PDB file of C-alpha atoms in Angstrom:
ATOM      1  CA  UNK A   1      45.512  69.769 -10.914  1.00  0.00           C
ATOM      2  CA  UNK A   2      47.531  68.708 -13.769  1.00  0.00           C
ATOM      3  CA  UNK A   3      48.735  70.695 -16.916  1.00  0.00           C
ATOM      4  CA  UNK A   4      45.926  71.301 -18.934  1.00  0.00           C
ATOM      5  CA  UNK A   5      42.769  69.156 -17.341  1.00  0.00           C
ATOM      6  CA  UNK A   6      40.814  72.486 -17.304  1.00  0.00           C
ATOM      7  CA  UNK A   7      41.465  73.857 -20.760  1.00  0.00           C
ATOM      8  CA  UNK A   8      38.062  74.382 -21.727  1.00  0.00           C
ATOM      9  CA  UNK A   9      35.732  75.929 -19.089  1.00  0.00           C
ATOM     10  CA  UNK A  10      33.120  74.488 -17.487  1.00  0.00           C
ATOM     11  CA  UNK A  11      30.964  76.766 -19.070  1.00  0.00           C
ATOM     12  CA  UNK A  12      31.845  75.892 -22.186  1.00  0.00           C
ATOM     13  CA  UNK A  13      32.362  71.992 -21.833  1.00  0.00           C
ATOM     14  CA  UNK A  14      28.601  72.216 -20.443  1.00  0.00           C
ATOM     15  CA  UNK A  15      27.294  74.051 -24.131  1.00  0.00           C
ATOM     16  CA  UNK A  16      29.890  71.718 -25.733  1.00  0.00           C
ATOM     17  CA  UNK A  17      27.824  68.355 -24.365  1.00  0.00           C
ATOM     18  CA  UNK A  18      24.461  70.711 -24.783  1.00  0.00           C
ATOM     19  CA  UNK A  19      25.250  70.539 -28.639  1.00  0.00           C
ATOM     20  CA  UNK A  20      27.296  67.327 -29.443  1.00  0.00           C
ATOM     21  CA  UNK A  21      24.236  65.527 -27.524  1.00  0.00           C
ATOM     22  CA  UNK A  22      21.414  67.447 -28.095  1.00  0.00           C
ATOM     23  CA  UNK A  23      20.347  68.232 -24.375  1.00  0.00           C
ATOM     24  CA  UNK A  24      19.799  70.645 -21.924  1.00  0.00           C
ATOM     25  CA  UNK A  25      19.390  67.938 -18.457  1.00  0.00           C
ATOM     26  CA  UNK A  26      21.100  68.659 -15.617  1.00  0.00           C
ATOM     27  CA  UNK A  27      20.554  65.421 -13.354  1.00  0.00           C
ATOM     28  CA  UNK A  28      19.857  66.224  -9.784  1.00  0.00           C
ATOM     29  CA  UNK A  29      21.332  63.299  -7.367  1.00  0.00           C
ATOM     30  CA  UNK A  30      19.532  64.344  -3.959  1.00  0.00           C
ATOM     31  CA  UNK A  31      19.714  60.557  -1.837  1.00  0.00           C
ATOM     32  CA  UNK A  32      16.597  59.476   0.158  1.00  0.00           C
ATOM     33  CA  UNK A  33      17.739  56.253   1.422  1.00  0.00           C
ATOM     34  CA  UNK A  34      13.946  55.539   2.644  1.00  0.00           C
ATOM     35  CA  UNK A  35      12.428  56.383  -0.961  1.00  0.00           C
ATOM     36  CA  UNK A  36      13.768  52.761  -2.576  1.00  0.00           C
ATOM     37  CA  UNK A  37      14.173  49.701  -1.045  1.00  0.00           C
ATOM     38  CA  UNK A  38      17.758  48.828  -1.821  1.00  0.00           C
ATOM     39  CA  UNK A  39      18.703  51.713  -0.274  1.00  0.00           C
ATOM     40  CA  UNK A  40      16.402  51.648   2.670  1.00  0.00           C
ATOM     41  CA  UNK A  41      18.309  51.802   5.855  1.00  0.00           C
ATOM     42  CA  UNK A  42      16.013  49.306   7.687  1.00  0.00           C
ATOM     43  CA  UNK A  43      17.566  46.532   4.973  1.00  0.00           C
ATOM     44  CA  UNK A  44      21.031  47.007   6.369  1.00  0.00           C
ATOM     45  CA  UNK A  45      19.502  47.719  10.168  1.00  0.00           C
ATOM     46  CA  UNK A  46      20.324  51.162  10.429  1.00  0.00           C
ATOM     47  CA  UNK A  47      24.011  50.751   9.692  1.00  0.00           C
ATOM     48  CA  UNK A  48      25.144  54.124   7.810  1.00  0.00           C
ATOM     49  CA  UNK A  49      28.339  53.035   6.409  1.00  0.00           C
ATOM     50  CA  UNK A  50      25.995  50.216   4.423  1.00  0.00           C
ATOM     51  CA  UNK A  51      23.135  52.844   3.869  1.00  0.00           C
ATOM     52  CA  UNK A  52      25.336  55.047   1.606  1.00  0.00           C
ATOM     53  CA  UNK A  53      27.414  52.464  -0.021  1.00  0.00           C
ATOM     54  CA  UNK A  54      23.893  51.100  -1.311  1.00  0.00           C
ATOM     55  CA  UNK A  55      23.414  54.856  -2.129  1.00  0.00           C
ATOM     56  CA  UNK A  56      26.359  55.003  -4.077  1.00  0.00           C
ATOM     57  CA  UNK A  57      25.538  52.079  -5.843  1.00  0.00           C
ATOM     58  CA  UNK A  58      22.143  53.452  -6.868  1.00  0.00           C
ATOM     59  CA  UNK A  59      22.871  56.579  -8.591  1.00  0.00           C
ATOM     60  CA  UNK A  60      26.346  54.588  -9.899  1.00  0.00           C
ATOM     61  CA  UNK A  61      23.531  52.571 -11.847  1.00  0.00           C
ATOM     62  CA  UNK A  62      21.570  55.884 -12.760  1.00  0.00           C
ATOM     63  CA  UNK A  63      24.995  57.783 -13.858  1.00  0.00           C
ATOM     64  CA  UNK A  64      25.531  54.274 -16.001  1.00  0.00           C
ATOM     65  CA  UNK A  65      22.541  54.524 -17.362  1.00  0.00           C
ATOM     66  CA  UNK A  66      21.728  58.169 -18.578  1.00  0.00           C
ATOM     67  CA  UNK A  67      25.076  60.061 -18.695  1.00  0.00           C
ATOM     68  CA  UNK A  68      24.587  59.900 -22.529  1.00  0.00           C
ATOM     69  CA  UNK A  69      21.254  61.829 -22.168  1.00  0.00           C
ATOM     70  CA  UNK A  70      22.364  64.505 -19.469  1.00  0.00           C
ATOM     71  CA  UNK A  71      24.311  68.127 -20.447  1.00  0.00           C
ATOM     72  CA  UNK A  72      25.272  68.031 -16.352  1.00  0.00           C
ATOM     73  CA  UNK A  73      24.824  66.152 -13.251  1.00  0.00           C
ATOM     74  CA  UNK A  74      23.972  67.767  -9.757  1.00  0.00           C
ATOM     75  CA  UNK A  75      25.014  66.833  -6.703  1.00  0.00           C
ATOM     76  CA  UNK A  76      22.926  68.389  -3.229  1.00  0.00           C
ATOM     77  CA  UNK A  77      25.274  68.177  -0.808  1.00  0.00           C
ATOM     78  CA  UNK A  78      22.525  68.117   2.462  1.00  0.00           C
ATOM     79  CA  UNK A  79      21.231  64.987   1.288  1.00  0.00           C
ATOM     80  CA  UNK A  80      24.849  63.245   1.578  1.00  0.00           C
ATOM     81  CA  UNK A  81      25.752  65.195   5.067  1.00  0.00           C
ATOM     82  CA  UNK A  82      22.505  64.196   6.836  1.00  0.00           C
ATOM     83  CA  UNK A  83      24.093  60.668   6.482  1.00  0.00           C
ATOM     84  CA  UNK A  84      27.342  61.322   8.356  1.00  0.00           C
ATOM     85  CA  UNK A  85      30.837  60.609   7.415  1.00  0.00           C
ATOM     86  CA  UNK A  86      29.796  57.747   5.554  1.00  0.00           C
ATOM     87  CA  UNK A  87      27.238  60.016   3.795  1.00  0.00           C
ATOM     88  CA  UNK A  88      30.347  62.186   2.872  1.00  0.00           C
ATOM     89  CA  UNK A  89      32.678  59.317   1.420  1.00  0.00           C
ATOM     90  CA  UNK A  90      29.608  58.442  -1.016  1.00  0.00           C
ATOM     91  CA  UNK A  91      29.707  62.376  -1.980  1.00  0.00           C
ATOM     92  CA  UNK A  92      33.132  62.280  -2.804  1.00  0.00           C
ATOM     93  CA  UNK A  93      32.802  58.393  -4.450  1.00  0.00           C
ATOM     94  CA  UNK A  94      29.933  59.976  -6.540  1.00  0.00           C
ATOM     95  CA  UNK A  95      31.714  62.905  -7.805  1.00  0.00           C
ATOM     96  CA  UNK A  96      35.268  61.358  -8.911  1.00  0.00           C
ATOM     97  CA  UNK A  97      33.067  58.525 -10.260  1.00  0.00           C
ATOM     98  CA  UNK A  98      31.035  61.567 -13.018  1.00  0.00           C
ATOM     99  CA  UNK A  99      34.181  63.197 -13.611  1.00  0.00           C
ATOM    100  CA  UNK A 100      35.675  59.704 -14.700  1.00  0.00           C
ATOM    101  CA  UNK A 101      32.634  59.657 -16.644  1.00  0.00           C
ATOM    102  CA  UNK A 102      33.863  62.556 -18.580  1.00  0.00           C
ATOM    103  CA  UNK A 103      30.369  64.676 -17.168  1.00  0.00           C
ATOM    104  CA  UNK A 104      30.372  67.745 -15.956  1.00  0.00           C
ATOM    105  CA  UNK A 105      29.418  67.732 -12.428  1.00  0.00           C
ATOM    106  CA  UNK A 106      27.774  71.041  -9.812  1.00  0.00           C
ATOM    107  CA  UNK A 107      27.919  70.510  -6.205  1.00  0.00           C
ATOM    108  CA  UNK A 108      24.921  72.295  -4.951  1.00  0.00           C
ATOM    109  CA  UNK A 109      25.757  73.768  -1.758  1.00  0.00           C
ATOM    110  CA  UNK A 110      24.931  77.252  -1.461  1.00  0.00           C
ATOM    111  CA  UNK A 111      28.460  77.864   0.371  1.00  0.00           C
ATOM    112  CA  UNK A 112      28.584  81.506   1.328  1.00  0.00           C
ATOM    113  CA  UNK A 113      30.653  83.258   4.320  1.00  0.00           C
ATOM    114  CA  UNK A 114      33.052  86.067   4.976  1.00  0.00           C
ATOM    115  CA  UNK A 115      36.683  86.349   4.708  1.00  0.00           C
ATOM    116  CA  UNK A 116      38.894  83.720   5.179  1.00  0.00           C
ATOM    117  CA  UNK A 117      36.036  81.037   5.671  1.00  0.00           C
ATOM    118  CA  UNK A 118      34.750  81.940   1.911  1.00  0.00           C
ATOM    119  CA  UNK A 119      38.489  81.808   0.774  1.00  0.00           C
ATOM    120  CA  UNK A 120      38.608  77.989   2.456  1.00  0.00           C
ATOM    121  CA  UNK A 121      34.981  76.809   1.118  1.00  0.00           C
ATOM    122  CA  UNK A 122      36.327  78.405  -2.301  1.00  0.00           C
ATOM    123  CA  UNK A 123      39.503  75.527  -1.722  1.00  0.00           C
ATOM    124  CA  UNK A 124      37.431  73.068  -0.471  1.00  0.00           C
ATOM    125  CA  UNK A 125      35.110  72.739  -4.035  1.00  0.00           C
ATOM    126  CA  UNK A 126      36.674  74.445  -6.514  1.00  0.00           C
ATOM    127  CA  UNK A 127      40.659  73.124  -5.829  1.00  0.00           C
ATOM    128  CA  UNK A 128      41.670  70.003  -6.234  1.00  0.00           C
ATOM    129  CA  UNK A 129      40.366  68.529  -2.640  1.00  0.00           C
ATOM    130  CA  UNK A 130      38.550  65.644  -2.479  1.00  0.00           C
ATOM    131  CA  UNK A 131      35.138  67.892  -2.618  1.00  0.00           C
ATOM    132  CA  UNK A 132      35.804  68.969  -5.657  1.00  0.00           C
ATOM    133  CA  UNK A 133      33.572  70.061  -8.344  1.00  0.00           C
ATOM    134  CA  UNK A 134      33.087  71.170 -11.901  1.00  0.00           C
ATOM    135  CA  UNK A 135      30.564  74.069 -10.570  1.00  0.00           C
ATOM    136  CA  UNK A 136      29.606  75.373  -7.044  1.00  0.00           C
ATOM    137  CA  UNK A 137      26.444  76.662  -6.023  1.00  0.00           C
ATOM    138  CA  UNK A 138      27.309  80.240  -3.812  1.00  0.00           C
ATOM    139  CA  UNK A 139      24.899  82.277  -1.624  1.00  0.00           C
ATOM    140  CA  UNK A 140      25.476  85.916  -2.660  1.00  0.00           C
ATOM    141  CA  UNK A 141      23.172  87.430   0.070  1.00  0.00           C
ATOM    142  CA  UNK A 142      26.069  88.081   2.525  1.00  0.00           C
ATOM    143  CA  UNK A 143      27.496  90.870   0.153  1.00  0.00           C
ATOM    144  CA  UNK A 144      29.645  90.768  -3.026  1.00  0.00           C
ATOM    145  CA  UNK A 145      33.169  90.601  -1.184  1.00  0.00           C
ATOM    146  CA  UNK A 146      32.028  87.151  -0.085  1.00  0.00           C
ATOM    147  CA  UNK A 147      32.384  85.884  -3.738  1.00  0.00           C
ATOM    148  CA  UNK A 148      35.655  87.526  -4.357  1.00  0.00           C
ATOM    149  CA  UNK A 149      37.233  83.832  -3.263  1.00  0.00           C
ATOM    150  CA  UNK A 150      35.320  81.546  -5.590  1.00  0.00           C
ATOM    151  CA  UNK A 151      35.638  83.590  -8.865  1.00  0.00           C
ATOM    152  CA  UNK A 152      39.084  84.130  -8.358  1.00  0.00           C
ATOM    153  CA  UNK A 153      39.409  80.356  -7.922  1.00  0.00           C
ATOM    154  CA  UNK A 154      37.130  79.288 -10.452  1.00  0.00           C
ATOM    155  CA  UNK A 155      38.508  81.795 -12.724  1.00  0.00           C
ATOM    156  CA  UNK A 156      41.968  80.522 -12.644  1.00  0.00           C
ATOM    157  CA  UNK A 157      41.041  77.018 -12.387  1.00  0.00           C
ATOM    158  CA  UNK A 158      38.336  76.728 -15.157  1.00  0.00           C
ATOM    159  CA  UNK A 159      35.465  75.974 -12.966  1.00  0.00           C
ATOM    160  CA  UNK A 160      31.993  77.486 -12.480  1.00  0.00           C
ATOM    161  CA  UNK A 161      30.493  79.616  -9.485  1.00  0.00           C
ATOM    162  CA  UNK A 162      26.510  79.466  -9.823  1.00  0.00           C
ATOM    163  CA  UNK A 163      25.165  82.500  -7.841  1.00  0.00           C
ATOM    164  CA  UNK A 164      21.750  82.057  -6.297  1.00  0.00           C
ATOM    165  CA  UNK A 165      19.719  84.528  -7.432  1.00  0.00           C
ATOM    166  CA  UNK A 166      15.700  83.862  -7.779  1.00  0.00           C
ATOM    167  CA  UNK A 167      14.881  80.506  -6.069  1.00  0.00           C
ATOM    168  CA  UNK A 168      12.207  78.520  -6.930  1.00  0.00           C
ATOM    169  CA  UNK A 169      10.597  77.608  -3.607  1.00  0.00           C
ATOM    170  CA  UNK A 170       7.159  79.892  -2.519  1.00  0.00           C
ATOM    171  CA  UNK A 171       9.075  81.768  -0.095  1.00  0.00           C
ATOM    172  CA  UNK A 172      11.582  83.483  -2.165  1.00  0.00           C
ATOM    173  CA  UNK A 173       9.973  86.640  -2.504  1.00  0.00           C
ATOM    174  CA  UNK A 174       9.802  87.292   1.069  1.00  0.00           C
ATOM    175  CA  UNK A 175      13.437  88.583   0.851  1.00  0.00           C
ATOM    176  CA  UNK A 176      14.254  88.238  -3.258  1.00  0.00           C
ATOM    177  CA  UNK A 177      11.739  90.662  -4.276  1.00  0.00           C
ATOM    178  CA  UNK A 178      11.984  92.982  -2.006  1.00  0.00           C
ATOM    179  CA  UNK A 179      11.918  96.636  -3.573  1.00  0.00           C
ATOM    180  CA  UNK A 180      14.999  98.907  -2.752  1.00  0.00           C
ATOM    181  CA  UNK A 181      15.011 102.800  -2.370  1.00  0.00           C
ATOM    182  CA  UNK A 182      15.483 103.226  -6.110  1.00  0.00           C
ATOM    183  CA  UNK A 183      12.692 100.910  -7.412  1.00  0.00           C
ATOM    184  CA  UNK A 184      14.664  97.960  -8.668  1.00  0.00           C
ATOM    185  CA  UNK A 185      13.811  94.773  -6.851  1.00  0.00           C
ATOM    186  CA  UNK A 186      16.455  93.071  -4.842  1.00  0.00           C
ATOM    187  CA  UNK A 187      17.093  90.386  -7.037  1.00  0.00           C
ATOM    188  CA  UNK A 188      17.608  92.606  -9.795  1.00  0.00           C
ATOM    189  CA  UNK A 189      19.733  94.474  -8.353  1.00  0.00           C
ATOM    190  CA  UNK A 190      22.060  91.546  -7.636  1.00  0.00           C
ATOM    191  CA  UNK A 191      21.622  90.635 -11.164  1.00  0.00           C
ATOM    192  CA  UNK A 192      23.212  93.727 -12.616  1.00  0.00           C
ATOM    193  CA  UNK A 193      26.132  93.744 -10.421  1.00  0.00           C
ATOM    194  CA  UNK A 194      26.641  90.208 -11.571  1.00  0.00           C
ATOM    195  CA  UNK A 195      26.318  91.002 -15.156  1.00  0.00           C
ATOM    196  CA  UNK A 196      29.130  93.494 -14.523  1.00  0.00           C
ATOM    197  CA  UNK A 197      31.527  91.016 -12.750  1.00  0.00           C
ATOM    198  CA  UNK A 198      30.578  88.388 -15.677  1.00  0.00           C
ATOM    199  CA  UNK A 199      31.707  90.869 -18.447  1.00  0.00           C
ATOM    200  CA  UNK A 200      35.121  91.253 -16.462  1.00  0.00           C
ATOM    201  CA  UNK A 201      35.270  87.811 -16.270  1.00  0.00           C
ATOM    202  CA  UNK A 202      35.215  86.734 -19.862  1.00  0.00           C
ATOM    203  CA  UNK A 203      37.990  83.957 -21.208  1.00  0.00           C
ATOM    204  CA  UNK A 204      39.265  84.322 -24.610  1.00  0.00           C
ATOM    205  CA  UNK A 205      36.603  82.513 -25.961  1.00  0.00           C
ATOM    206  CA  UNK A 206      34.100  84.155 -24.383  1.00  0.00           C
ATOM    207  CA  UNK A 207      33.068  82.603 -21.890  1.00  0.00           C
ATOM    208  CA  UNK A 208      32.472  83.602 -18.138  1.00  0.00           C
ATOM    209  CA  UNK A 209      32.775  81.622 -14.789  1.00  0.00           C
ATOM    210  CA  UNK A 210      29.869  82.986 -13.648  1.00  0.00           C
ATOM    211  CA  UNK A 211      26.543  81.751 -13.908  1.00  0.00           C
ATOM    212  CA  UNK A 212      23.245  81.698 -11.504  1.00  0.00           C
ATOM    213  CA  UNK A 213      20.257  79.934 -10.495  1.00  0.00           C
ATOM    214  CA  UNK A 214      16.965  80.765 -11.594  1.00  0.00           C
ATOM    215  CA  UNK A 215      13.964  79.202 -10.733  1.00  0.00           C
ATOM    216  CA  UNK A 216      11.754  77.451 -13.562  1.00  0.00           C
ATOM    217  CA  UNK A 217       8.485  78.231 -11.523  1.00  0.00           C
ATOM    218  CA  UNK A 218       8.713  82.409 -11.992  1.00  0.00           C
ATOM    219  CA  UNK A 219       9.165  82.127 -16.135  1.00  0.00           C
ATOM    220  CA  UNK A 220       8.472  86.120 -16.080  1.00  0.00           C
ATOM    221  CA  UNK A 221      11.176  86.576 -13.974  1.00  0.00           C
ATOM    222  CA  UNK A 222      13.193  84.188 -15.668  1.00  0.00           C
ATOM    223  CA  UNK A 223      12.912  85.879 -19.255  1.00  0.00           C
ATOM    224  CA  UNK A 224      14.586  88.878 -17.165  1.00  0.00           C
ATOM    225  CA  UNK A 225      17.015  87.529 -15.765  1.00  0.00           C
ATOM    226  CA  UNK A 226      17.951  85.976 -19.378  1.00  0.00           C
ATOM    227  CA  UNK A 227      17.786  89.449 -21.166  1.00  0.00           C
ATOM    228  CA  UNK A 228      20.082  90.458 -17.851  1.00  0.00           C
ATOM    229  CA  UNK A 229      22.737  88.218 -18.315  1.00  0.00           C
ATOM    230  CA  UNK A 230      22.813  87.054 -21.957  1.00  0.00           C
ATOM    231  CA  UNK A 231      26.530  85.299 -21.328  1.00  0.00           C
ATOM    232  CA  UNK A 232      26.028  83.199 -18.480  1.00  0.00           C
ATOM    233  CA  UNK A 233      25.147  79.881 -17.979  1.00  0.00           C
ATOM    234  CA  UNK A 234      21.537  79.696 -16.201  1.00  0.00           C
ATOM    235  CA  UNK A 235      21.133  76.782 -14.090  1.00  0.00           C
ATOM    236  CA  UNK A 236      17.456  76.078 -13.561  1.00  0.00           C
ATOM    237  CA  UNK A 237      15.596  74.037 -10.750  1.00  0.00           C
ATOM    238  CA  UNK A 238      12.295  73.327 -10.103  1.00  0.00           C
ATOM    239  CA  UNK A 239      11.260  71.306 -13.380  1.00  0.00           C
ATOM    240  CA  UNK A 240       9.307  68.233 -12.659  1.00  0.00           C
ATOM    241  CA  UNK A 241       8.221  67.751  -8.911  1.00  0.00           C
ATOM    242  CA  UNK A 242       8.245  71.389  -7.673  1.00  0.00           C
ATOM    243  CA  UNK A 243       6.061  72.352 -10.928  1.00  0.00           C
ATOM    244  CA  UNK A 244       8.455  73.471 -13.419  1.00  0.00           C
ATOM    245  CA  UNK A 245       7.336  72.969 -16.699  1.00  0.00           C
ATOM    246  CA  UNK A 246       8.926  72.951 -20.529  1.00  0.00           C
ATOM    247  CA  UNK A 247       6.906  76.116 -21.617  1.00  0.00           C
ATOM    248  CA  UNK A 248       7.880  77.559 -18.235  1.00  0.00           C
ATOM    249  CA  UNK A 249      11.980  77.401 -18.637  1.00  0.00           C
ATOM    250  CA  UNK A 250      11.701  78.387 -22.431  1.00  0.00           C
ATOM    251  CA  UNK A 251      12.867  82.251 -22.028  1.00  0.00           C
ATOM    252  CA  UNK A 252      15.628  80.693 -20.436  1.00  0.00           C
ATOM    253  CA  UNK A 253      17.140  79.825 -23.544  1.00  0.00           C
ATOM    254  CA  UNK A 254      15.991  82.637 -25.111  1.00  0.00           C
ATOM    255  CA  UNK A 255      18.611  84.193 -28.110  1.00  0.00           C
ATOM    256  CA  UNK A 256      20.589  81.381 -27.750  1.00  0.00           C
ATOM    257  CA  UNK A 257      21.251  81.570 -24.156  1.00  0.00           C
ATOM    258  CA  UNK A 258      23.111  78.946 -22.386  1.00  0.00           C
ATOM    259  CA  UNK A 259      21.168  76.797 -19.864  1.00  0.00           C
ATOM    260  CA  UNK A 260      20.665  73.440 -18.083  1.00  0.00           C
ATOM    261  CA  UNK A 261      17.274  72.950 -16.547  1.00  0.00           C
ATOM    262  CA  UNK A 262      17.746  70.898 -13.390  1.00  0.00           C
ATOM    263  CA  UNK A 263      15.678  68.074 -12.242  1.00  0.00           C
ATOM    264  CA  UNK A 264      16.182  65.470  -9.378  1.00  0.00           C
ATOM    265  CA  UNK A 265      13.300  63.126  -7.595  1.00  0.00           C
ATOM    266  CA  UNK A 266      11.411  63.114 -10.802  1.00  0.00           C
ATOM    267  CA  UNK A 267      14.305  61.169 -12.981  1.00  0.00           C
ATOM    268  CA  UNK A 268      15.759  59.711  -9.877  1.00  0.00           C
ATOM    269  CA  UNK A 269      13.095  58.000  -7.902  1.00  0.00           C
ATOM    270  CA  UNK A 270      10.849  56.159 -10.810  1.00  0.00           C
ATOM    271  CA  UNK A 271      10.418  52.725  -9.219  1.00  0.00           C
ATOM    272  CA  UNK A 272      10.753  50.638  -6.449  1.00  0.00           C
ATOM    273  CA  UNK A 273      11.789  47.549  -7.896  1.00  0.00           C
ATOM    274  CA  UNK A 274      14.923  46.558  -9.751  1.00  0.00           C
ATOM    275  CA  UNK A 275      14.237  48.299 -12.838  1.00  0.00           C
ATOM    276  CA  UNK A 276      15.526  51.856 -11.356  1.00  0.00           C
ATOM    277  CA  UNK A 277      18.119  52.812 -13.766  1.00  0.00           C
ATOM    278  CA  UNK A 278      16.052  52.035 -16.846  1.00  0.00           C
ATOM    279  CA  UNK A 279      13.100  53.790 -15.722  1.00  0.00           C
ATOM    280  CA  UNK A 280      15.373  56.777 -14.849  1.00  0.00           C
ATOM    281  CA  UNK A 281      16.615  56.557 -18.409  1.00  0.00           C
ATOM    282  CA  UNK A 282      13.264  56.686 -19.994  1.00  0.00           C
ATOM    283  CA  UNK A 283      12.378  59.603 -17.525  1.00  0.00           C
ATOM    284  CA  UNK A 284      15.335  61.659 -18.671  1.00  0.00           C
ATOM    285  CA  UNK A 285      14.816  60.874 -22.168  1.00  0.00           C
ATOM    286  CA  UNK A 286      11.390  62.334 -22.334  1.00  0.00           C
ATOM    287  CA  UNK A 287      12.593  65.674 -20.285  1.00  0.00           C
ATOM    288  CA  UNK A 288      15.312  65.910 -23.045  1.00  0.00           C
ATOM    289  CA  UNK A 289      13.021  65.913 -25.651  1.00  0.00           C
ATOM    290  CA  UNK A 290      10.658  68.134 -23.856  1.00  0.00           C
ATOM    291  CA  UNK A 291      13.040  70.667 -23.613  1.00  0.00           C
ATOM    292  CA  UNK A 292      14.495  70.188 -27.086  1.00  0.00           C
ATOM    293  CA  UNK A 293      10.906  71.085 -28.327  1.00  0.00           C
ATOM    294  CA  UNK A 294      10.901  74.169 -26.945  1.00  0.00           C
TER     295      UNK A 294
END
């Protein structure tokens, strides 16, 4: 990494671009070859290497045509293994090309282990591989000492580690909310210790590596995880397809609280003829302005 290309944080370039361009997106890039037809694998006869250079190609059109309407992009990393090696050189194609872009840029890929195997997914996204990312999404659930790794790294590097924390698929509960001995739900719990480590984690200006994902389909508990953590960045999926909704994700930004409300398939998948890009342009341009009325 050279002198200097991490000055700023990434939670503070990410408010930066929130208020120089008035908008709270964060662009999720999740590839289904099948759902276009330039991207189709049955156009290049099931060839992968062709599959996800077509892929790249894609979202390089999308990333063309909205990175002036987006606070963040998101990459999902399953959707780029599930296509192989190939699938992989498109990740890493896709992420030097945002960061040329001057965009901030998460991988999402829930990375969480023990030990020395947290320490080498910590060097594998947050260094200066060719994985690497603005922002990585971690799995907390295997205990705190397996995100000792990725805030030491992001904290000396000047990248982000977004801790999952209340997900917004159906299911989350089953685990998330469960109730511990001393009446605090589970996820609240884990919120509090974060708040702690985020406090010890503050830069000079004020801001703190750590941020976490919280769903926009539970607003209630979304308000309290705001009030919870009042410095860090929220990232928040589930707007659009999975049911999210403007009014639903407005706590999140609640006392001037820093957030990017994440949405993928609806901005990303708008048309199946040539006219892609534009139509994921318009799509974008109307969640920015939902959000920005809220």
């Amino acid at each position: 990494m050279s002198e200097g290309a991490f000055a700023r944080s990434f939670a503070e370039r990410v408010a930066q671009r929130s208020r120089e361009l008035e908008t709270r997106v964060c662009l999720g890039i999740d590839p289904r070859p099948e759902a276009h037809p330039l991207t189709n694998p049955q156009r290049f006869d099931g060839d992968p290497a062709k599959t996800a250079r077509a892929v790249v190609h894609y979202f390089q059109g999308i990333i063309e045509a909205t990175s002036d309407l987006v606070a963040c992009y998101k990459l999902q990393s399953a959707f780029f293994e599930v296509l192989g090696i190939p699938g992989l050189i498109a990740l890493a194609q896709l992420l030097a090309d945002i960061k040329e872009a001057g965009v901030p840029v998460i991988l999402d890929a829930k990375r969480g282990d023990i030990g020395s195997t947290s320490a080498a997914y910590a060097r594998a996204y947050l260094a200066d591989g060719v994985f690497n990312a603005d922002a990585l999404t971690v799995n907390p659930y295997l205990g705190f000492d397996t995100l000792e790794p990725f805030v030491a790294l992001a904290s000396e590097s000047g990248r982000g580690v977004l801790i999952v924390l209340k997900t917004s698929n159906p299911g989350s509960g089953d685990l998330q909310d469960l109730r511990l001995e001393g009446g605090e739900l589970l996820w609240e719990h884990l919120s509090a210790r974060i708040a702690r480590l985020a406090q010890e984690t503050l830069d000079e200006r004020g801001y703190t590596p750590l941020g976490v994902v919280a769903g926009a389909t539970y607003p209630e508990q979304l308000a309290r995880i705001r009030a919870a953590l009042p410095q860090s960045l929220l990232l928040v999926p589930g707007y659009g397809t999975q049911g999210g909704t403007a009014q639903s994700v407005a706590s999140a930004f609640a006392d001037g609280g820093a957030a990017v409300v994440s949405a993928s398939r609806s901005l990303t998948y708008r048309s199946v003829d040539d006219d892609f890009a534009e139509l994921s342009r318009a799509a974008t341009l109307v969640m920015r302005d939902e959000l920005n009325r809220i």
